[in-house]
Amino acid sequence: MTRRVRKAVLPVAGLGTRVLPGAKTVPKNLLNVVDRPILSYIVEEGRAAGIEHFVFIVGRGQGAIEDYFDSMPEVEGILEAKGKVDILADVRRDLPQHAGQMSFIRQMAPLGLGHAVWCARDVIGDEPFAVMLPDMLMAANPPALAQAIAAHEKTGGNIVVVEPAPEGEAHKYGIVALDGQQGRLNRMTGMVEKPPPGTEPSNLFISGRYVLTPEIFKVLETQARGAGGEIQLTDGMANLMKTQAFHALEYEGTTYDCGDKIGLLRANVAFALARPDLAQAAREAIQALL
Ligand code: UTP
């Protein structure tokens, strides 16, 4: 019997160098996809998967994220008085329903994803938890994190969501090694961050949703710096794999890397085309440009 996954860590403290200068004054996860910030979609996905408490790992200059998830009485009051109920609902949709359902932790230096996750240890405590990389927008039904949690309920232990890397690009990612491949959920035998080209153990990369056991925090505490001089979550998980089971889940859905210029553009186009109220106008606007 596994314990329910109630909390998710959302590390947003990276520098976002690939989307500068946009990410200079606006945290990259607050950039819009169609008409709401990337983070709005991520929190929606988390809630649909049963997450009750979101733990954001933020960096300097990212106070706007906390403000985004707070109420805005002046504007809400004006919208209410004018009867603009649709806009009011949009403004309120991402707010926590109760106090204490969102925590914000400062990562004082961007030392790497492993370090960012470790910063959440006190708030997570002794229970399995999710990690959601907020620049990876995943269009899926059921939502990607729900698929990962269902896999965790089946196998116990740790789950890493993976997908095939584009041809010839596996060396740019964290790549998993599998103990045979049967269906979408397979036991892992290893993982490596940014393997030198030609040494990749598979073409499946770790794409941004995880379910981890709290033992990862002990491992990350003493984790040495790895690729890029950063404390890598992949290295920490590889160490934990010596004592705990890890499964890779090839989820069903489409990923958009919004931390990348073209990925963000693709997400905007795809999500606009998927919106019944905008699809027709979006199609016409795109076609006129071709
Ligand atoms: P990335 O490497 O994709 O994001 O990290 P980045 O560092 O912001 O982007 P570039 O490469 O400079 O453009 C994956 C996730 O981990 C977070 C990032 O915010 C991103 O969501 N992260 C990374 C942290 O929170 N802290 C870190 O020290 C590093």
Coordinates of C-alpha atoms and ligand atoms in Angstrom, one line a residue:
M1 CA 0.0 0.0 0.0
T2 CA 1.6 3.3 -1.1
R3 CA 1.0 6.6 0.6
R4 CA -1.0 9.2 -1.4
V5 CA 1.1 11.7 -3.3
R6 CA -0.2 15.1 -2.0
K7 CA 2.6 17.5 -2.5
A8 CA 4.5 18.7 -5.6
V9 CA 7.8 20.5 -5.8
L10 CA 8.0 23.1 -8.7
P11 CA 11.5 24.3 -9.2
V12 CA 11.4 27.7 -11.0
A13 CA 14.7 29.2 -9.8
G14 CA 16.8 28.5 -12.9
L15 CA 18.2 31.5 -14.9
G16 CA 16.1 30.8 -18.1
T17 CA 19.1 31.8 -20.3
R18 CA 17.4 30.3 -23.3
V19 CA 14.5 32.8 -23.2
L20 CA 16.4 35.9 -22.2
P21 CA 15.9 38.9 -22.3
G22 CA 12.2 38.0 -21.8
A23 CA 13.1 36.2 -18.5
K24 CA 15.1 39.1 -17.2
T25 CA 12.3 40.8 -15.4
V26 CA 9.5 38.3 -15.8
P27 CA 10.1 34.8 -14.4
K28 CA 10.1 32.5 -17.5
N29 CA 7.2 30.4 -16.1
L30 CA 5.0 33.5 -16.0
L31 CA 5.4 34.0 -19.8
N32 CA 2.0 33.4 -21.4
V33 CA 0.8 30.4 -23.5
V34 CA -2.2 31.9 -25.3
D35 CA -3.8 33.9 -22.5
R36 CA -2.4 32.6 -19.2
P37 CA 1.0 31.9 -17.7
I38 CA 2.8 28.6 -18.2
L39 CA 2.6 28.0 -14.4
S40 CA -1.2 28.2 -14.6
Y41 CA -1.3 25.1 -16.8
I42 CA 1.2 23.3 -14.5
V43 CA -0.8 23.9 -11.4
E44 CA -4.0 22.9 -13.2
E45 CA -2.3 19.6 -14.1
G46 CA -1.1 19.1 -10.5
R47 CA -4.6 19.7 -9.1
A48 CA -6.1 17.2 -11.6
A49 CA -3.6 14.6 -10.3
G50 CA -4.7 15.2 -6.7
I51 CA -1.9 17.6 -5.5
E52 CA -3.0 19.6 -2.5
H53 CA 0.2 21.5 -1.7
F54 CA 2.5 23.2 -4.2
V55 CA 6.1 23.9 -3.1
F56 CA 7.8 26.5 -5.4
I57 CA 11.5 26.8 -5.3
V58 CA 12.1 30.4 -6.4
G59 CA 15.1 32.6 -7.0
R60 CA 15.9 36.3 -6.6
G61 CA 13.6 38.6 -8.5
Q62 CA 10.8 36.1 -8.8
G63 CA 8.4 37.7 -6.3
A64 CA 5.9 38.0 -9.1
I65 CA 5.2 34.3 -8.9
E66 CA 4.0 34.6 -5.3
D67 CA 1.9 37.6 -6.3
Y68 CA 0.4 35.7 -9.2
F69 CA -1.0 33.2 -6.7
D70 CA -2.4 35.8 -4.3
S71 CA -5.7 37.6 -4.6
M72 CA -5.8 41.1 -6.2
P73 CA -8.6 42.9 -4.3
E74 CA -8.5 46.2 -6.2
V75 CA -8.9 44.6 -9.6
E76 CA -11.3 41.9 -8.4
G77 CA -13.5 44.6 -6.8
I78 CA -13.6 46.5 -10.1
L79 CA -14.4 43.4 -12.1
E80 CA -17.1 42.4 -9.7
A81 CA -18.7 45.9 -9.7
K82 CA -18.7 45.9 -13.5
G83 CA -20.2 42.4 -13.7
K84 CA -17.2 41.0 -15.7
V85 CA -17.7 37.5 -14.3
D86 CA -15.7 35.7 -16.9
I87 CA -12.5 37.7 -16.4
L88 CA -13.0 37.5 -12.7
A89 CA -13.2 33.7 -12.8
D90 CA -10.0 33.7 -14.9
V91 CA -8.2 36.0 -12.4
R92 CA -9.2 33.7 -9.6
R93 CA -8.8 30.2 -11.1
D94 CA -5.3 29.6 -9.9
L95 CA -5.6 30.9 -6.4
P96 CA -5.1 28.4 -3.5
Q97 CA -8.5 27.4 -2.1
H98 CA -7.2 27.5 1.4
A99 CA -4.2 29.2 3.1
G100 CA -1.2 26.9 3.4
Q101 CA -1.6 25.1 0.1
M102 CA 1.3 26.9 -1.5
S103 CA 4.8 27.4 -0.1
F104 CA 7.6 29.5 -1.6
I105 CA 11.2 28.6 -0.8
R106 CA 14.2 30.7 -1.8
Q107 CA 17.1 28.8 -3.5
M108 CA 19.7 31.4 -2.8
A109 CA 22.0 30.4 -5.8
P110 CA 21.0 28.3 -8.9
L111 CA 23.2 25.3 -7.9
G112 CA 21.2 22.9 -10.0
L113 CA 17.9 21.0 -10.1
G114 CA 19.1 18.5 -7.4
H115 CA 19.9 21.3 -5.0
A116 CA 16.5 23.0 -5.8
V117 CA 14.6 19.8 -4.9
W118 CA 16.7 19.4 -1.7
C119 CA 15.5 22.9 -0.7
A120 CA 12.0 21.4 -0.2
R121 CA 13.0 18.7 2.3
D122 CA 11.4 20.3 5.4
V123 CA 8.2 21.2 3.7
I124 CA 7.8 17.7 2.1
G125 CA 8.7 15.7 5.3
D126 CA 8.5 11.9 5.2
E127 CA 6.1 11.1 2.3
P128 CA 6.4 10.4 -1.4
F129 CA 6.1 13.5 -3.5
A130 CA 6.0 14.8 -7.1
V131 CA 8.4 17.0 -8.9
M132 CA 7.0 19.0 -11.9
L133 CA 9.5 20.9 -14.1
P134 CA 7.3 23.9 -14.9
D135 CA 8.8 24.7 -18.3
M136 CA 7.7 21.4 -19.7
L137 CA 4.1 21.8 -20.7
M138 CA 2.5 18.5 -21.2
A139 CA -0.8 18.1 -23.1
A140 CA -2.2 14.8 -22.1
N141 CA -5.4 13.1 -21.0
P142 CA -5.2 11.9 -18.3
P143 CA -2.7 14.6 -17.3
A144 CA 0.9 13.5 -17.3
L145 CA 1.3 13.7 -13.5
A146 CA -1.8 11.6 -13.0
Q147 CA -0.3 9.0 -15.3
A148 CA 2.9 9.1 -13.2
I149 CA 1.0 8.8 -9.9
A150 CA -1.1 5.9 -11.2
A151 CA 2.2 4.1 -12.1
H152 CA 3.6 4.8 -8.6
E153 CA 0.4 3.3 -7.1
K154 CA 1.1 0.2 -9.2
T155 CA 4.8 -0.3 -8.6
G156 CA 5.6 1.7 -5.5
G157 CA 9.1 3.3 -5.3
N158 CA 10.2 6.0 -7.7
I159 CA 8.7 7.0 -11.1
V160 CA 10.4 9.0 -13.8
V161 CA 8.4 10.2 -16.8
V162 CA 10.3 9.7 -20.1
E163 CA 9.9 10.1 -23.8
P164 CA 11.9 9.6 -26.9
A165 CA 14.5 12.3 -27.6
P166 CA 14.5 13.9 -31.0
E167 CA 16.9 12.0 -33.4
G168 CA 20.5 12.7 -32.6
E169 CA 19.8 14.8 -29.5
A170 CA 19.8 12.3 -26.6
H171 CA 23.2 13.6 -25.4
K172 CA 21.5 16.9 -24.4
Y173 CA 19.3 15.3 -21.8
G174 CA 19.1 13.0 -18.8
I175 CA 18.8 9.5 -20.3
V176 CA 17.5 6.3 -18.7
A177 CA 18.7 2.7 -19.1
L178 CA 16.0 0.0 -18.9
D179 CA 15.8 -3.6 -17.8
G180 CA 14.1 -4.6 -21.1
Q181 CA 11.3 -2.8 -22.7
Q182 CA 7.7 -4.1 -22.5
G183 CA 4.9 -1.6 -22.7
R184 CA 5.2 1.9 -21.3
L185 CA 6.2 1.2 -17.7
N186 CA 9.6 -0.5 -17.3
R187 CA 12.1 -1.0 -14.5
M188 CA 15.2 1.1 -14.8
T189 CA 18.8 -0.1 -14.4
G190 CA 20.5 3.3 -14.6
M191 CA 20.4 6.9 -15.7
V192 CA 22.9 9.4 -16.9
E193 CA 22.8 13.2 -17.3
K194 CA 24.0 14.5 -20.7
P195 CA 25.9 11.3 -21.9
P196 CA 28.6 11.9 -24.4
P197 CA 27.2 11.3 -28.0
G198 CA 27.3 7.6 -28.9
T199 CA 27.3 6.4 -25.2
E200 CA 23.5 7.0 -24.6
P201 CA 22.0 3.8 -23.0
S202 CA 18.6 4.5 -24.7
N203 CA 16.9 7.3 -26.6
L204 CA 14.5 7.9 -23.7
F205 CA 15.0 11.2 -21.9
I206 CA 13.7 12.3 -18.5
S207 CA 11.1 14.9 -19.5
G208 CA 9.9 16.6 -16.4
R209 CA 7.5 14.7 -14.1
Y210 CA 8.7 12.5 -11.2
V211 CA 7.3 10.7 -8.2
L212 CA 10.1 10.3 -5.6
T213 CA 10.4 8.9 -2.1
P214 CA 11.6 11.2 0.7
E215 CA 14.9 9.2 0.9
I216 CA 16.1 11.3 -2.1
F217 CA 16.7 14.2 0.3
K218 CA 19.4 12.2 2.3
V219 CA 21.2 11.4 -1.0
L220 CA 21.0 15.0 -2.3
E221 CA 22.5 16.3 0.9
T222 CA 25.9 14.9 0.0
Q223 CA 25.5 14.8 -3.8
A224 CA 28.6 16.1 -5.5
R225 CA 28.4 18.5 -8.5
G226 CA 28.0 16.8 -11.8
A227 CA 27.4 17.9 -15.5
G228 CA 27.7 21.7 -15.9
G229 CA 29.1 22.0 -12.4
E230 CA 25.5 21.7 -11.0
I231 CA 24.1 19.4 -8.3
Q232 CA 22.1 17.1 -10.7
L233 CA 18.8 15.4 -9.7
T234 CA 19.7 12.7 -12.2
D235 CA 22.9 11.9 -10.2
G236 CA 21.0 11.8 -6.9
M237 CA 18.4 9.5 -8.4
A238 CA 21.1 7.2 -9.8
N239 CA 22.5 6.9 -6.3
L240 CA 19.1 6.2 -4.7
M241 CA 18.6 3.5 -7.3
K242 CA 21.3 1.4 -5.5
T243 CA 18.8 0.8 -2.7
Q244 CA 15.3 1.6 -4.2
A245 CA 13.3 0.6 -7.3
F246 CA 12.9 3.2 -10.1
H247 CA 10.5 2.7 -13.0
A248 CA 10.4 4.8 -16.2
L249 CA 7.0 5.7 -17.6
E250 CA 6.7 6.6 -21.2
Y251 CA 3.6 8.8 -20.8
E252 CA 0.9 9.3 -23.4
G253 CA 0.8 12.9 -24.5
T254 CA 2.8 15.8 -26.1
T255 CA 5.5 17.8 -24.4
Y256 CA 6.3 21.4 -25.2
D257 CA 9.6 22.7 -23.8
C258 CA 8.6 26.3 -23.0
G259 CA 12.1 27.1 -21.7
D260 CA 13.1 27.2 -25.4
K261 CA 12.1 29.8 -28.0
I262 CA 10.6 27.5 -30.5
G263 CA 9.1 25.2 -27.9
L264 CA 7.2 28.2 -26.4
L265 CA 6.1 29.2 -29.9
R266 CA 4.8 25.6 -30.6
A267 CA 3.0 25.6 -27.3
N268 CA 1.2 28.9 -28.2
V269 CA 0.2 27.6 -31.6
A270 CA -0.9 24.2 -30.4
F271 CA -2.9 25.4 -27.3
A272 CA -4.6 28.1 -29.4
L273 CA -5.6 25.6 -32.0
A274 CA -6.9 23.3 -29.2
R275 CA -9.2 26.0 -27.8
P276 CA -12.7 25.8 -29.1
D277 CA -13.2 29.6 -28.7
L278 CA -10.0 30.5 -30.5
A279 CA -9.3 27.6 -32.9
Q280 CA -10.9 29.2 -36.0
A281 CA -9.3 32.6 -35.6
A282 CA -6.0 31.1 -34.7
R283 CA -6.0 28.9 -37.8
E284 CA -6.9 31.8 -40.1
A285 CA -4.1 34.0 -38.5
I286 CA -1.5 31.2 -38.9
Q287 CA -2.5 30.4 -42.5
A288 CA -2.3 34.1 -43.4
L289 CA 1.4 34.0 -42.4
L290 CA 2.4 31.0 -44.4
Ligands
UTP1 P1 16.7 24.1 -16.9 O1 18.2 24.0 -17.0 O2 15.8 23.6 -17.9 O3 16.2 25.6 -16.7 O4 16.3 23.5 -15.5 P2 17.1 27.0 -16.6 O5 18.3 26.8 -15.9 O6 16.1 28.0 -16.1 O7 17.2 27.3 -18.2 P3 18.3 27.7 -19.1 O8 19.0 26.4 -19.5 O9 19.2 28.6 -18.4 O10 17.6 28.3 -20.3 C1 15.1 22.7 -15.3 C2 14.2 23.3 -14.2 O11 14.9 23.4 -12.9 C3 14.8 24.7 -12.4 C4 14.6 25.6 -13.6 O12 13.9 26.8 -13.2 C5 13.8 24.8 -14.5 O13 12.4 24.8 -14.2 N1 16.1 25.0 -11.7 C6 17.3 24.7 -12.3 C7 16.1 25.5 -10.4 O14 15.0 25.8 -9.9 N2 17.3 25.7 -9.8 C8 18.5 25.5 -10.4 O15 19.5 25.7 -9.7 C9 18.5 24.9 -11.7

